Amino acid sequence: MEKVRAEIRAAFEKEQAAHPPIMVLRRNVVEAVIDQPRRETNYQWLAVAAALLLGILVVMGLMSTRLVRPTIAPVTHKIPVGDLGPPPAGVPLVYIHDPNHPGWLIGIDWNGKARGTVKFDKSLTYLRMAPDGSLFGGDSQRQGKGGITEYYDRLGNPIASPSSTSALLIQPSQMWADDNRHLCGVSYSPTFAWTFVTQLPGEATRTVGVVSQEQGIGQTSVSLASCSFRNDQAILVRIAVASPTDMWVIRISDGKVIRHVTFPSLNLATIIASRDSAFFAENPSKSTEQQGPSMTATVRRVSDLSAVATLKPEQGVLAFSADDSLVLVTTSPWVDGVPTHFAVIDVKSGKVRWTYEGQEVLGSFLAQPDGNGFVIALKGSGQGQDPARDLLIVRGDGTETKIPDRYVPAW
Amino acid sequence: MSRTETGELNFDALIGPHLEAGYRTALAFLRNPDEAHDAVQESAFKAWRKLHQLRKGSPARPWFLAIVANHCRSERRKRWWSVIRVPEVEAVDHEMQTENVDINRALATLPREDRLALFLYFYLDLPMEEVGAVLGVSSAAAKMRVYRAAKKLRPGLEMD
């Protein structure tokens, strides 16, 4: 069956590749739809539909006997690597590096199953995926093009850029937007301006606006906490001497500052925002250090700054789930070389859905782009420079899948 | 924020992520990119009007893809002349292995409903429950349909 699956997928892939959707499909369709009036509810049709649904349910009840799909079981076998064929369309995947083929990435789904291979030139470095795996960026070292970021579609085909020098480098201070298509970044100019910019791979960078203008190189920096094209707002944070001092909520479409919040106390370690820029968490310094004043991390709503949850002093928010219902938190200070303990907590109820109290150190993490799971990369406390990680997929219901073996993540 | 803006955000958040899958499904069914773009736009209009029918918490993807599939079926029924049209999505690589050439040709000659079942399951990787929801049958029936369609391509195939 697997061989047939690969053959059928490859055949469809060939058909689909000849006629990809237009780049602005989503925007065009949504804009056209919103201009249309919505029809009032027709209860006669609803009654007919309900009768039909009842009939279908009866038939389904009669037909579903032995062929019901089993529930998801933990992955107990090794992840297959190598050429698994093109990855499926429309399925969010998490990419890891194929240990046997430099430049190849293996896409695994959120159940831990390997679904496809994307092959890149092995000279590309710093390969990074968009959160849903639909785009990639990598630094080209070919033919003297050292350090230039190139972009690729989900099958690894290059996306032409109008000017390679205008490409945003995918560095920690930059991020993919919540639409998984745009890149957002903050640039620092010789005129001491921190400027918020965005870019659609294949297009020129767009300046949204200057956020702050100051000379404190080395002492201050401005970075992105979130960038939501779906909600048309981004959150940027100014850090001074390793502590957040300011937060700006900026409308992406016109660069207007919607809200400016200052944090006069230097007892905060980080500001973490949800991908849709609707919530943010103030993490106390104790969440990243062994010592510090006893403060609690607070999750706030961006619209009115009201507190929606308060954590314990040693806890700090690492990430929000895509639906904002859960937070991934450290339950012990995240200090390099010391085993990190963490948990997934329901924001509304405070209920702990999942915990980790093992001996490994948190490496990196990624929130599931269309659900409420997280993937977490762990490294051994004495691992040194080896980039391979143990990978844990944690789902919103508290179940987890540990990927066998260690892999280098591509996020 | 106006109601229109709120509606746009809700619609974009719910259906936006599935528009590409909708286009691809329409392309697999209709085999014409212009018709597929029209189909996904028309299906989005229908989804917008019927958004209240999507129960809170129910997955939007199979619901929207079912609308796309129904729209495509309806379009085919309208166009009696479509039976003599030459498929426009056809690209056979001469260097391709013989086995793959066979499967390309075999796929092209499959009935559209069989192609749709295979596309949803093997290409979009939908779980069988969602394949069933799009096809309007139970997951068990969907599994059987996928298996029978795949067996037409590979007669010796055994079900997992």
Coordinates of C-alpha atoms in Angstrom, one line a residue:
Chain A
M1 CA 0.0 0.0 0.0
E2 CA 2.9 2.4 0.8
K3 CA 4.4 1.9 -2.6
V4 CA 1.1 2.6 -4.3
R5 CA 0.6 5.7 -2.0
A6 CA 3.9 7.1 -3.2
E7 CA 3.1 6.4 -6.8
I8 CA -0.3 8.0 -6.6
R9 CA 0.9 11.0 -4.7
A10 CA 3.7 11.5 -7.2
A11 CA 1.2 11.3 -10.1
F12 CA -1.1 13.9 -8.5
E13 CA 1.9 16.0 -7.6
K14 CA 2.9 16.2 -11.2
E15 CA -0.6 17.3 -12.2
Q16 CA -0.8 19.8 -9.4
A17 CA 2.7 21.2 -10.0
A18 CA 1.7 22.3 -13.6
H19 CA -1.1 24.6 -12.2
P20 CA -0.3 25.9 -8.7
P21 CA -2.8 28.2 -7.1
I22 CA -2.2 31.9 -7.6
M23 CA -0.1 33.4 -4.8
V24 CA -2.8 35.7 -3.5
L25 CA -5.6 33.1 -3.7
R26 CA -6.5 33.4 -0.1
R27 CA -6.6 37.2 0.0
N28 CA -8.6 37.4 -3.3
V29 CA -11.1 34.9 -2.3
V30 CA -11.7 36.2 1.2
E31 CA -12.0 39.8 0.0
A32 CA -14.5 38.8 -2.7
V33 CA -16.5 36.8 -0.2
I34 CA -16.8 39.5 2.3
D35 CA -18.3 41.9 -0.3
Q36 CA -21.1 39.4 -0.7
P37 CA -24.3 39.7 1.4
R38 CA -25.0 36.7 3.6
R39 CA -28.3 35.0 3.0
E40 CA -30.8 34.7 5.8
T41 CA -31.2 31.3 7.3
N42 CA -33.7 29.2 5.4
Y43 CA -35.3 26.9 7.9
Q44 CA -37.1 24.8 5.3
W45 CA -33.8 23.8 3.8
L46 CA -32.4 23.2 7.2
A47 CA -35.2 20.8 7.9
V48 CA -34.5 18.9 4.7
A49 CA -30.8 18.9 5.5
A50 CA -31.5 17.6 8.9
A51 CA -33.6 14.8 7.5
L52 CA -30.9 13.9 5.0
L53 CA -28.3 14.0 7.8
L54 CA -30.4 11.7 9.9
G55 CA -30.6 9.3 7.0
I56 CA -26.8 9.5 6.4
L57 CA -26.2 8.9 10.1
V58 CA -28.5 5.8 10.0
V59 CA -26.6 4.5 7.0
M60 CA -23.2 5.3 8.6
G61 CA -24.3 3.5 11.8
L62 CA -25.3 0.4 9.7
M63 CA -22.1 0.5 7.6
S64 CA -19.4 1.3 10.1
T65 CA -18.4 -2.1 11.5
R66 CA -14.8 -3.3 11.3
L67 CA -13.2 -0.6 9.2
V68 CA -13.2 2.2 11.7
R69 CA -9.9 4.0 11.9
P70 CA -8.0 3.1 15.1
T71 CA -7.0 5.8 17.5
I72 CA -3.6 7.3 17.2
A73 CA -0.9 5.2 18.8
P74 CA 2.5 6.4 20.0
V75 CA 5.3 6.0 17.4
T76 CA 7.4 3.1 18.4
H77 CA 9.4 2.5 15.2
K78 CA 12.2 4.6 13.8
I79 CA 11.3 7.4 11.5
P80 CA 12.1 6.4 7.9
V81 CA 14.5 8.8 6.3
G82 CA 15.8 9.1 2.7
D83 CA 13.6 9.8 -0.3
L84 CA 10.0 9.5 0.9
G85 CA 8.5 11.3 -2.1
P86 CA 7.1 14.8 -2.1
P87 CA 5.3 16.0 1.1
P88 CA 1.5 16.1 1.0
A89 CA -0.2 19.4 0.3
G90 CA -2.3 21.1 2.9
V91 CA -0.9 19.1 5.8
P92 CA 1.2 21.0 8.4
L93 CA 4.5 19.2 8.8
V94 CA 7.5 19.6 11.1
Y95 CA 10.8 19.2 9.3
I96 CA 13.9 17.5 10.6
H97 CA 17.2 17.0 8.8
D98 CA 17.9 13.7 7.2
P99 CA 21.0 12.5 9.0
N100 CA 22.2 10.6 5.9
H101 CA 21.6 13.2 3.2
P102 CA 22.9 16.7 3.8
G103 CA 20.3 19.2 2.5
W104 CA 17.4 16.8 2.7
L105 CA 14.5 17.5 5.1
I106 CA 12.1 14.9 6.3
G107 CA 8.5 16.2 7.0
I108 CA 6.8 14.5 10.0
D109 CA 3.1 15.2 10.8
W110 CA 1.8 16.1 14.2
N111 CA 1.2 12.4 14.9
G112 CA 4.9 11.7 14.5
K113 CA 4.6 10.0 11.1
A114 CA 7.1 10.7 8.3
R115 CA 5.2 12.1 5.3
G116 CA 7.7 13.2 2.7
T117 CA 11.1 14.5 1.8
V118 CA 12.1 17.9 0.5
K119 CA 15.6 18.0 -1.2
F120 CA 17.7 21.1 -1.0
D121 CA 21.2 21.8 -2.2
K122 CA 23.6 20.7 0.5
S123 CA 25.4 24.0 0.3
L124 CA 22.3 25.8 1.8
T125 CA 22.8 26.5 5.4
Y126 CA 20.5 27.6 8.2
L127 CA 17.5 25.9 6.5
R128 CA 14.4 27.0 8.3
M129 CA 10.7 26.1 7.7
A130 CA 7.6 28.3 8.0
P131 CA 5.6 27.0 11.0
D132 CA 3.4 24.9 8.8
G133 CA 6.2 23.7 6.6
S134 CA 4.8 25.4 3.5
L135 CA 7.8 27.6 2.8
F136 CA 11.5 27.4 3.6
G137 CA 14.4 29.8 3.8
G138 CA 18.0 29.0 3.7
D139 CA 21.3 30.9 3.4
S140 CA 23.0 30.3 0.1
Q141 CA 26.7 29.8 0.0
R142 CA 26.8 28.9 -3.7
Q143 CA 28.9 30.7 -6.3
G144 CA 30.1 33.4 -3.9
K145 CA 26.5 34.2 -2.8
G146 CA 27.5 33.7 0.9
G147 CA 24.9 34.6 3.4
I148 CA 22.1 35.5 1.0
T149 CA 18.7 34.1 2.1
E150 CA 16.8 32.2 -0.5
Y151 CA 13.2 31.1 -0.3
Y152 CA 11.7 27.8 -1.5
D153 CA 8.1 26.5 -1.8
R154 CA 6.9 23.4 0.0
L155 CA 8.4 21.1 -2.6
G156 CA 11.8 22.8 -2.4
N157 CA 11.4 24.9 -5.7
P158 CA 13.2 28.3 -5.4
I159 CA 11.0 31.4 -5.2
A160 CA 12.6 34.1 -7.3
S161 CA 13.4 37.2 -5.4
P162 CA 13.4 40.7 -7.1
S163 CA 16.5 41.6 -5.3
S164 CA 18.5 39.2 -3.3
T165 CA 19.9 42.0 -1.1
S166 CA 16.5 43.0 0.0
A167 CA 15.7 39.5 1.4
L168 CA 15.1 39.3 5.2
L169 CA 17.6 37.1 6.9
I170 CA 15.8 34.5 9.0
Q171 CA 17.5 35.2 12.3
P172 CA 16.2 34.9 15.9
S173 CA 15.1 38.6 15.8
Q174 CA 12.9 37.8 12.8
M175 CA 10.0 35.5 12.5
W176 CA 7.4 34.0 10.2
A177 CA 4.0 35.7 10.5
D178 CA 0.9 33.8 11.6
D179 CA -0.2 33.4 8.0
N180 CA 2.9 31.2 7.5
R181 CA 3.8 33.2 4.4
H182 CA 5.1 36.6 5.4
L183 CA 8.4 37.2 7.2
C184 CA 8.6 40.0 9.8
G185 CA 11.7 41.6 11.1
V186 CA 13.3 44.6 12.7
S187 CA 16.2 46.3 11.1
Y188 CA 18.6 48.8 12.7
S189 CA 19.8 51.5 10.4
P190 CA 22.9 53.8 10.6
T191 CA 20.5 56.6 11.6
F192 CA 19.8 54.6 14.8
A193 CA 16.2 53.8 13.8
W194 CA 14.6 50.5 14.7
T195 CA 12.3 49.8 11.8
F196 CA 9.6 47.2 11.5
V197 CA 9.7 45.5 8.1
T198 CA 7.8 42.7 6.4
Q199 CA 8.4 40.6 3.4
L200 CA 6.6 38.1 1.2
P201 CA 9.1 35.7 -0.2
G202 CA 9.7 36.6 -3.8
E203 CA 8.8 40.2 -3.2
A204 CA 10.6 43.3 -1.9
T205 CA 10.6 44.2 1.8
R206 CA 8.0 46.6 3.0
T207 CA 8.7 49.1 5.7
V208 CA 5.8 49.2 8.2
G209 CA 7.3 52.0 10.3
V210 CA 10.0 53.2 12.6
V211 CA 9.4 51.9 16.1
S212 CA 12.1 53.6 18.1
Q213 CA 15.1 55.8 17.4
E214 CA 18.1 55.6 19.8
Q215 CA 21.8 55.0 19.9
G216 CA 22.1 52.5 22.6
I217 CA 23.9 49.8 20.6
G218 CA 24.7 46.9 22.8
Q219 CA 22.5 48.1 25.6
T220 CA 19.1 48.1 23.9
S221 CA 17.4 46.3 21.1
V222 CA 14.0 46.0 19.6
S223 CA 12.6 42.7 18.6
L224 CA 9.4 41.1 17.5
A225 CA 7.2 39.1 19.9
S226 CA 4.5 38.4 17.4
C227 CA 3.5 39.3 13.9
S228 CA -0.1 38.5 12.9
F229 CA -1.3 39.3 9.4
R230 CA -4.6 37.6 10.2
N231 CA -5.3 40.2 13.0
D232 CA -3.3 42.9 11.3
Q233 CA -1.1 43.6 14.3
A234 CA 2.3 42.9 15.6
I235 CA 3.9 43.2 19.0
L236 CA 7.4 44.6 19.3
V237 CA 9.4 44.7 22.5
R238 CA 12.4 46.9 23.5
I239 CA 14.9 45.3 25.7
A240 CA 17.4 47.3 27.8
V241 CA 20.1 45.6 29.8
A242 CA 18.4 42.2 29.3
S243 CA 15.0 43.4 30.6
P244 CA 11.9 44.4 28.6
T245 CA 11.1 48.1 29.1
D246 CA 8.6 48.9 26.3
M247 CA 6.0 47.0 24.2
W248 CA 4.4 48.4 21.1
V249 CA 1.3 47.0 19.4
I250 CA 1.5 48.1 15.8
R251 CA -1.1 47.8 13.0
I252 CA 0.7 46.1 10.1
S253 CA -1.4 47.6 7.3
D254 CA -0.6 51.2 8.1
G255 CA 2.2 51.2 10.8
K256 CA 0.0 52.9 13.4
V257 CA 1.0 52.3 17.0
I258 CA -2.2 51.0 18.6
R259 CA -0.8 50.7 22.1
H260 CA 2.4 51.5 23.9
V261 CA 3.1 49.8 27.2
T262 CA 6.1 50.6 29.5
F263 CA 7.5 48.3 32.1
P264 CA 9.4 50.5 34.6
S265 CA 10.5 47.6 36.8
L266 CA 13.5 45.7 35.6
N267 CA 12.2 42.5 37.1
L268 CA 10.9 41.0 33.9
A269 CA 12.8 38.5 31.8
T270 CA 10.8 38.3 28.6
I271 CA 7.6 39.3 27.0
I272 CA 6.1 36.4 25.0
A273 CA 3.1 37.0 22.7
S274 CA 0.6 34.7 21.1
R275 CA 0.9 34.3 17.3
D276 CA -2.3 36.2 16.7
S277 CA -1.0 39.1 18.8
A278 CA -4.2 38.8 21.0
F279 CA -2.4 37.9 24.3
F280 CA 1.0 38.4 25.9
A281 CA 2.8 37.1 28.9
E282 CA 5.1 39.0 31.3
N283 CA 7.7 36.5 32.5
P284 CA 9.5 37.4 35.7
S285 CA 13.3 37.2 35.8
K286 CA 13.0 34.3 38.2
S287 CA 11.7 32.2 35.3
T288 CA 15.1 32.3 33.7
E289 CA 17.4 32.6 36.7
Q290 CA 18.0 30.7 39.9
Q291 CA 17.5 33.9 41.9
G292 CA 15.3 36.9 41.5
P293 CA 12.5 38.8 43.2
S294 CA 9.4 36.7 43.8
M295 CA 7.0 37.7 41.0
T296 CA 4.5 35.8 39.0
A297 CA 4.2 35.5 35.3
T298 CA 1.0 37.1 34.1
V299 CA -0.9 36.4 30.9
R300 CA -2.7 39.5 29.6
R301 CA -5.1 40.4 26.9
V302 CA -3.6 42.8 24.4
S303 CA -6.9 44.7 23.8
D304 CA -7.4 46.0 27.4
L305 CA -4.3 44.7 29.2
S306 CA -6.5 42.7 31.6
A307 CA -4.9 39.7 33.3
V308 CA -6.4 36.4 32.2
A309 CA -4.0 34.1 34.1
T310 CA -1.3 34.1 36.7
L311 CA 1.4 31.5 37.0
K312 CA 3.7 30.5 39.9
P313 CA 6.9 32.5 40.5
E314 CA 9.3 30.0 39.0
Q315 CA 7.1 29.5 35.9
G316 CA 7.5 31.3 32.6
V317 CA 5.5 31.2 29.4
L318 CA 7.5 29.8 26.5
A319 CA 4.7 29.9 23.9
F320 CA 1.0 30.1 23.3
S321 CA -0.9 27.4 21.4
A322 CA -2.2 28.6 18.0
D323 CA -5.8 28.8 19.4
D324 CA -4.5 30.7 22.6
S325 CA -6.2 28.1 24.8
L326 CA -2.9 26.6 26.2
V327 CA 0.5 27.8 27.2
L328 CA 3.7 25.9 27.2
V329 CA 5.5 26.9 30.4
T330 CA 8.8 26.2 32.2
T331 CA 8.2 24.9 35.7
S332 CA 11.8 25.3 36.7
P333 CA 14.2 28.1 35.7
W334 CA 15.4 27.6 32.1
V335 CA 19.1 27.8 32.7
D336 CA 21.6 26.3 30.3
G337 CA 23.1 23.0 31.4
V338 CA 20.4 22.4 34.0
P339 CA 17.5 19.9 33.2
T340 CA 14.4 22.0 32.3
H341 CA 11.0 21.0 33.6
F342 CA 8.0 22.3 31.8
A343 CA 4.2 21.9 31.5
V344 CA 1.3 22.6 29.2
I345 CA -1.4 24.6 31.1
D346 CA -4.9 25.5 30.1
V347 CA -5.0 29.3 30.3
K348 CA -8.7 29.5 31.2
S349 CA -8.9 26.9 33.9
G350 CA -5.2 26.7 35.0
K351 CA -5.5 22.9 34.7
V352 CA -2.1 21.2 33.9
R353 CA -2.6 19.1 30.8
W354 CA 1.0 17.7 30.5
T355 CA 4.3 17.8 32.4
Y356 CA 7.9 17.0 31.7
E357 CA 10.3 16.3 34.6
G358 CA 13.1 14.5 32.8
Q359 CA 16.8 15.1 32.8
E360 CA 17.2 16.9 29.5
V361 CA 17.6 20.6 28.7
L362 CA 15.1 22.6 26.6
G363 CA 16.5 23.3 23.2
S364 CA 13.7 24.8 21.1
F365 CA 10.0 24.5 20.6
L366 CA 7.3 25.2 18.0
A367 CA 3.5 25.6 18.4
Q368 CA 1.3 23.6 16.1
P369 CA 0.2 26.1 13.5
D370 CA -3.4 24.9 13.2
G371 CA -4.1 23.2 16.5
N372 CA -3.1 23.3 20.2
G373 CA -0.1 21.1 20.2
F374 CA 3.6 21.8 20.6
V375 CA 6.8 20.1 19.4
I376 CA 9.7 20.3 21.8
A377 CA 13.4 19.7 21.1
L378 CA 15.5 18.5 24.1
K379 CA 19.2 18.1 24.4
G380 CA 21.2 16.1 27.0
S381 CA 22.7 18.3 29.7
G382 CA 26.2 17.2 28.7
Q383 CA 25.6 17.0 25.0
G384 CA 28.0 19.8 23.9
Q385 CA 27.7 21.2 20.4
D386 CA 25.8 18.2 18.8
P387 CA 22.8 19.8 17.2
A388 CA 20.7 16.6 17.2
R389 CA 17.7 16.7 19.6
D390 CA 15.2 14.4 21.2
L391 CA 11.8 15.5 19.9
L392 CA 8.5 15.3 21.8
I393 CA 5.2 16.1 20.2
V394 CA 2.7 17.1 22.8
R395 CA -0.9 17.4 21.9
G396 CA -3.5 19.6 23.5
D397 CA -5.3 16.7 25.2
G398 CA -2.1 15.9 27.1
T399 CA -1.0 12.9 25.0
E400 CA 2.6 12.9 23.7
T401 CA 4.6 11.1 21.0
K402 CA 8.4 10.8 21.4
I403 CA 10.2 10.5 18.1
P404 CA 12.6 7.6 18.2
D405 CA 16.3 8.6 17.7
R406 CA 17.6 12.1 17.7
Y407 CA 17.3 14.6 14.8
V408 CA 18.3 18.1 14.0
P409 CA 15.2 20.2 13.8
A410 CA 14.7 22.6 10.9
W411 CA 12.8 25.4 12.7
Chain B
M1 CA -14.1 46.8 14.6
S2 CA -17.0 46.5 12.3
R3 CA -19.2 43.4 11.9
T4 CA -17.8 43.1 8.4
E5 CA -14.2 43.1 9.7
T6 CA -15.1 40.6 12.4
G7 CA -16.8 38.4 9.8
E8 CA -13.8 38.6 7.6
L9 CA -11.5 37.6 10.4
N10 CA -13.7 34.7 11.3
F11 CA -14.1 33.5 7.8
D12 CA -10.4 33.9 7.0
A13 CA -9.5 32.1 10.2
L14 CA -11.9 29.2 9.6
I15 CA -11.8 28.8 5.8
G16 CA -8.7 30.7 4.7
P17 CA -6.3 27.9 5.6
H18 CA -8.3 25.4 3.5
L19 CA -8.7 27.5 0.3
E20 CA -5.5 26.1 -1.2
A21 CA -6.6 22.5 -0.5
G22 CA -10.0 23.5 -2.0
Y23 CA -8.4 24.8 -5.2
R24 CA -6.3 21.6 -5.5
T25 CA -9.3 19.4 -4.9
A26 CA -11.2 21.3 -7.6
L27 CA -8.2 21.0 -10.0
A28 CA -8.0 17.3 -9.4
F29 CA -11.7 17.0 -10.1
L30 CA -12.2 19.4 -13.0
R31 CA -8.6 19.2 -14.4
N32 CA -8.7 22.8 -15.5
P33 CA -7.0 25.6 -13.5
D34 CA -9.4 28.4 -14.5
E35 CA -12.4 26.3 -13.7
A36 CA -10.7 25.3 -10.4
H37 CA -10.1 28.9 -9.4
D38 CA -13.8 29.7 -10.2
A39 CA -14.9 26.6 -8.3
V40 CA -13.0 27.6 -5.1
Q41 CA -14.3 31.1 -5.3
E42 CA -17.9 30.0 -5.8
S43 CA -17.5 27.4 -3.0
A44 CA -16.2 30.1 -0.7
F45 CA -19.3 32.2 -1.4
K46 CA -21.4 29.2 -0.5
A47 CA -19.4 28.6 2.6
W48 CA -19.8 32.2 3.6
R49 CA -23.6 32.0 3.2
K50 CA -23.8 28.7 5.1
L51 CA -21.2 29.5 7.8
H52 CA -24.0 29.3 10.4
Q53 CA -24.5 25.7 9.5
L54 CA -20.9 24.8 10.6
R55 CA -21.3 23.6 14.2
K56 CA -19.0 25.2 16.7
G57 CA -16.0 22.9 17.2
S58 CA -16.6 20.9 14.0
P59 CA -13.6 20.8 11.7
A60 CA -14.0 23.3 8.9
R61 CA -11.7 21.5 6.4
P62 CA -14.0 18.5 5.4
W63 CA -17.0 20.8 5.5
F64 CA -15.5 23.2 3.1
L65 CA -14.0 20.5 0.8
A66 CA -17.4 18.8 0.7
I67 CA -18.8 22.1 -0.6
V68 CA -16.0 22.3 -3.2
A69 CA -16.6 18.7 -4.3
N70 CA -20.4 19.2 -4.6
H71 CA -19.8 22.4 -6.6
C72 CA -17.5 20.5 -9.0
R73 CA -20.0 17.7 -9.4
S74 CA -22.7 20.3 -10.2
E75 CA -20.4 22.0 -12.7
R76 CA -19.7 18.8 -14.5
R77 CA -23.4 17.9 -14.7
K78 CA -24.2 21.3 -16.2
R79 CA -21.7 21.0 -19.0
W80 CA -22.8 18.1 -21.3
W81 CA -20.0 19.0 -23.6
S82 CA -17.4 18.3 -21.0
V83 CA -17.4 14.6 -21.9
I84 CA -15.6 15.4 -25.1
R85 CA -13.1 17.9 -23.7
V86 CA -9.5 16.9 -23.7
P87 CA -8.0 17.1 -20.2
E88 CA -5.8 20.2 -20.0
V89 CA -3.8 18.9 -17.0
E90 CA -1.6 16.4 -18.7
A91 CA 2.1 16.2 -18.4
V92 CA 3.9 13.0 -19.1
D93 CA 7.6 13.1 -18.6
H94 CA 9.3 11.0 -21.3
E95 CA 12.0 10.0 -19.0
M96 CA 9.6 8.8 -16.4
Q97 CA 9.8 5.1 -15.4
T98 CA 7.3 2.9 -17.2
E99 CA 5.5 2.0 -14.0
N100 CA 4.8 5.7 -13.2
V101 CA 3.7 6.4 -16.8
D102 CA 1.2 3.6 -16.4
I103 CA -0.2 5.0 -13.1
N104 CA -0.4 8.5 -14.6
R105 CA -2.5 7.2 -17.5
A106 CA -4.5 5.0 -15.3
L107 CA -5.3 7.9 -13.0
A108 CA -6.4 10.0 -15.9
T109 CA -8.9 7.4 -17.0
L110 CA -10.4 6.8 -13.6
P111 CA -13.9 8.0 -12.9
R112 CA -13.9 11.3 -11.2
E113 CA -15.3 10.1 -7.9
D114 CA -12.5 7.5 -7.7
R115 CA -9.9 10.1 -8.5
L116 CA -11.4 12.3 -5.9
A117 CA -11.2 9.6 -3.2
L118 CA -7.6 8.8 -4.1
F119 CA -6.7 12.5 -4.2
L120 CA -8.2 13.2 -0.8
Y121 CA -6.6 10.2 0.9
F122 CA -3.3 9.9 -0.8
Y123 CA -2.5 13.5 -1.9
L124 CA -4.2 15.7 0.7
D125 CA -3.6 13.0 3.4
L126 CA -6.9 13.5 4.9
P127 CA -7.8 10.9 7.6
M128 CA -10.5 8.5 6.4
E129 CA -13.2 10.2 8.5
E130 CA -12.6 13.4 6.6
V131 CA -12.5 11.6 3.3
G132 CA -15.9 10.2 4.2
A133 CA -17.2 13.6 5.2
V134 CA -16.1 15.1 1.9
L135 CA -17.5 12.2 -0.2
G136 CA -20.7 12.2 1.9
V137 CA -20.2 8.6 3.1
S138 CA -19.1 6.9 6.2
S139 CA -15.4 6.4 6.9
A140 CA -15.8 2.7 6.3
A141 CA -17.4 3.3 3.0
A142 CA -14.7 5.9 2.1
K143 CA -12.0 3.3 3.0
M144 CA -13.6 0.8 0.7
R145 CA -13.9 3.4 -2.1
V146 CA -10.3 4.4 -1.8
Y147 CA -9.2 0.7 -1.7
R148 CA -11.3 -0.1 -4.8
A149 CA -10.0 2.9 -6.7
A150 CA -6.4 2.0 -5.8
K151 CA -7.1 -1.6 -6.9
K152 CA -8.1 -0.3 -10.3
L153 CA -4.6 1.1 -10.6
R154 CA -2.8 -1.8 -9.0
P155 CA -5.0 -5.0 -9.3
G156 CA -2.8 -7.0 -7.0
L157 CA -3.2 -4.5 -4.2
E158 CA -4.1 -5.8 -0.7
M159 CA -5.8 -3.7 1.9
D160 CA -3.7 -2.8 5.0

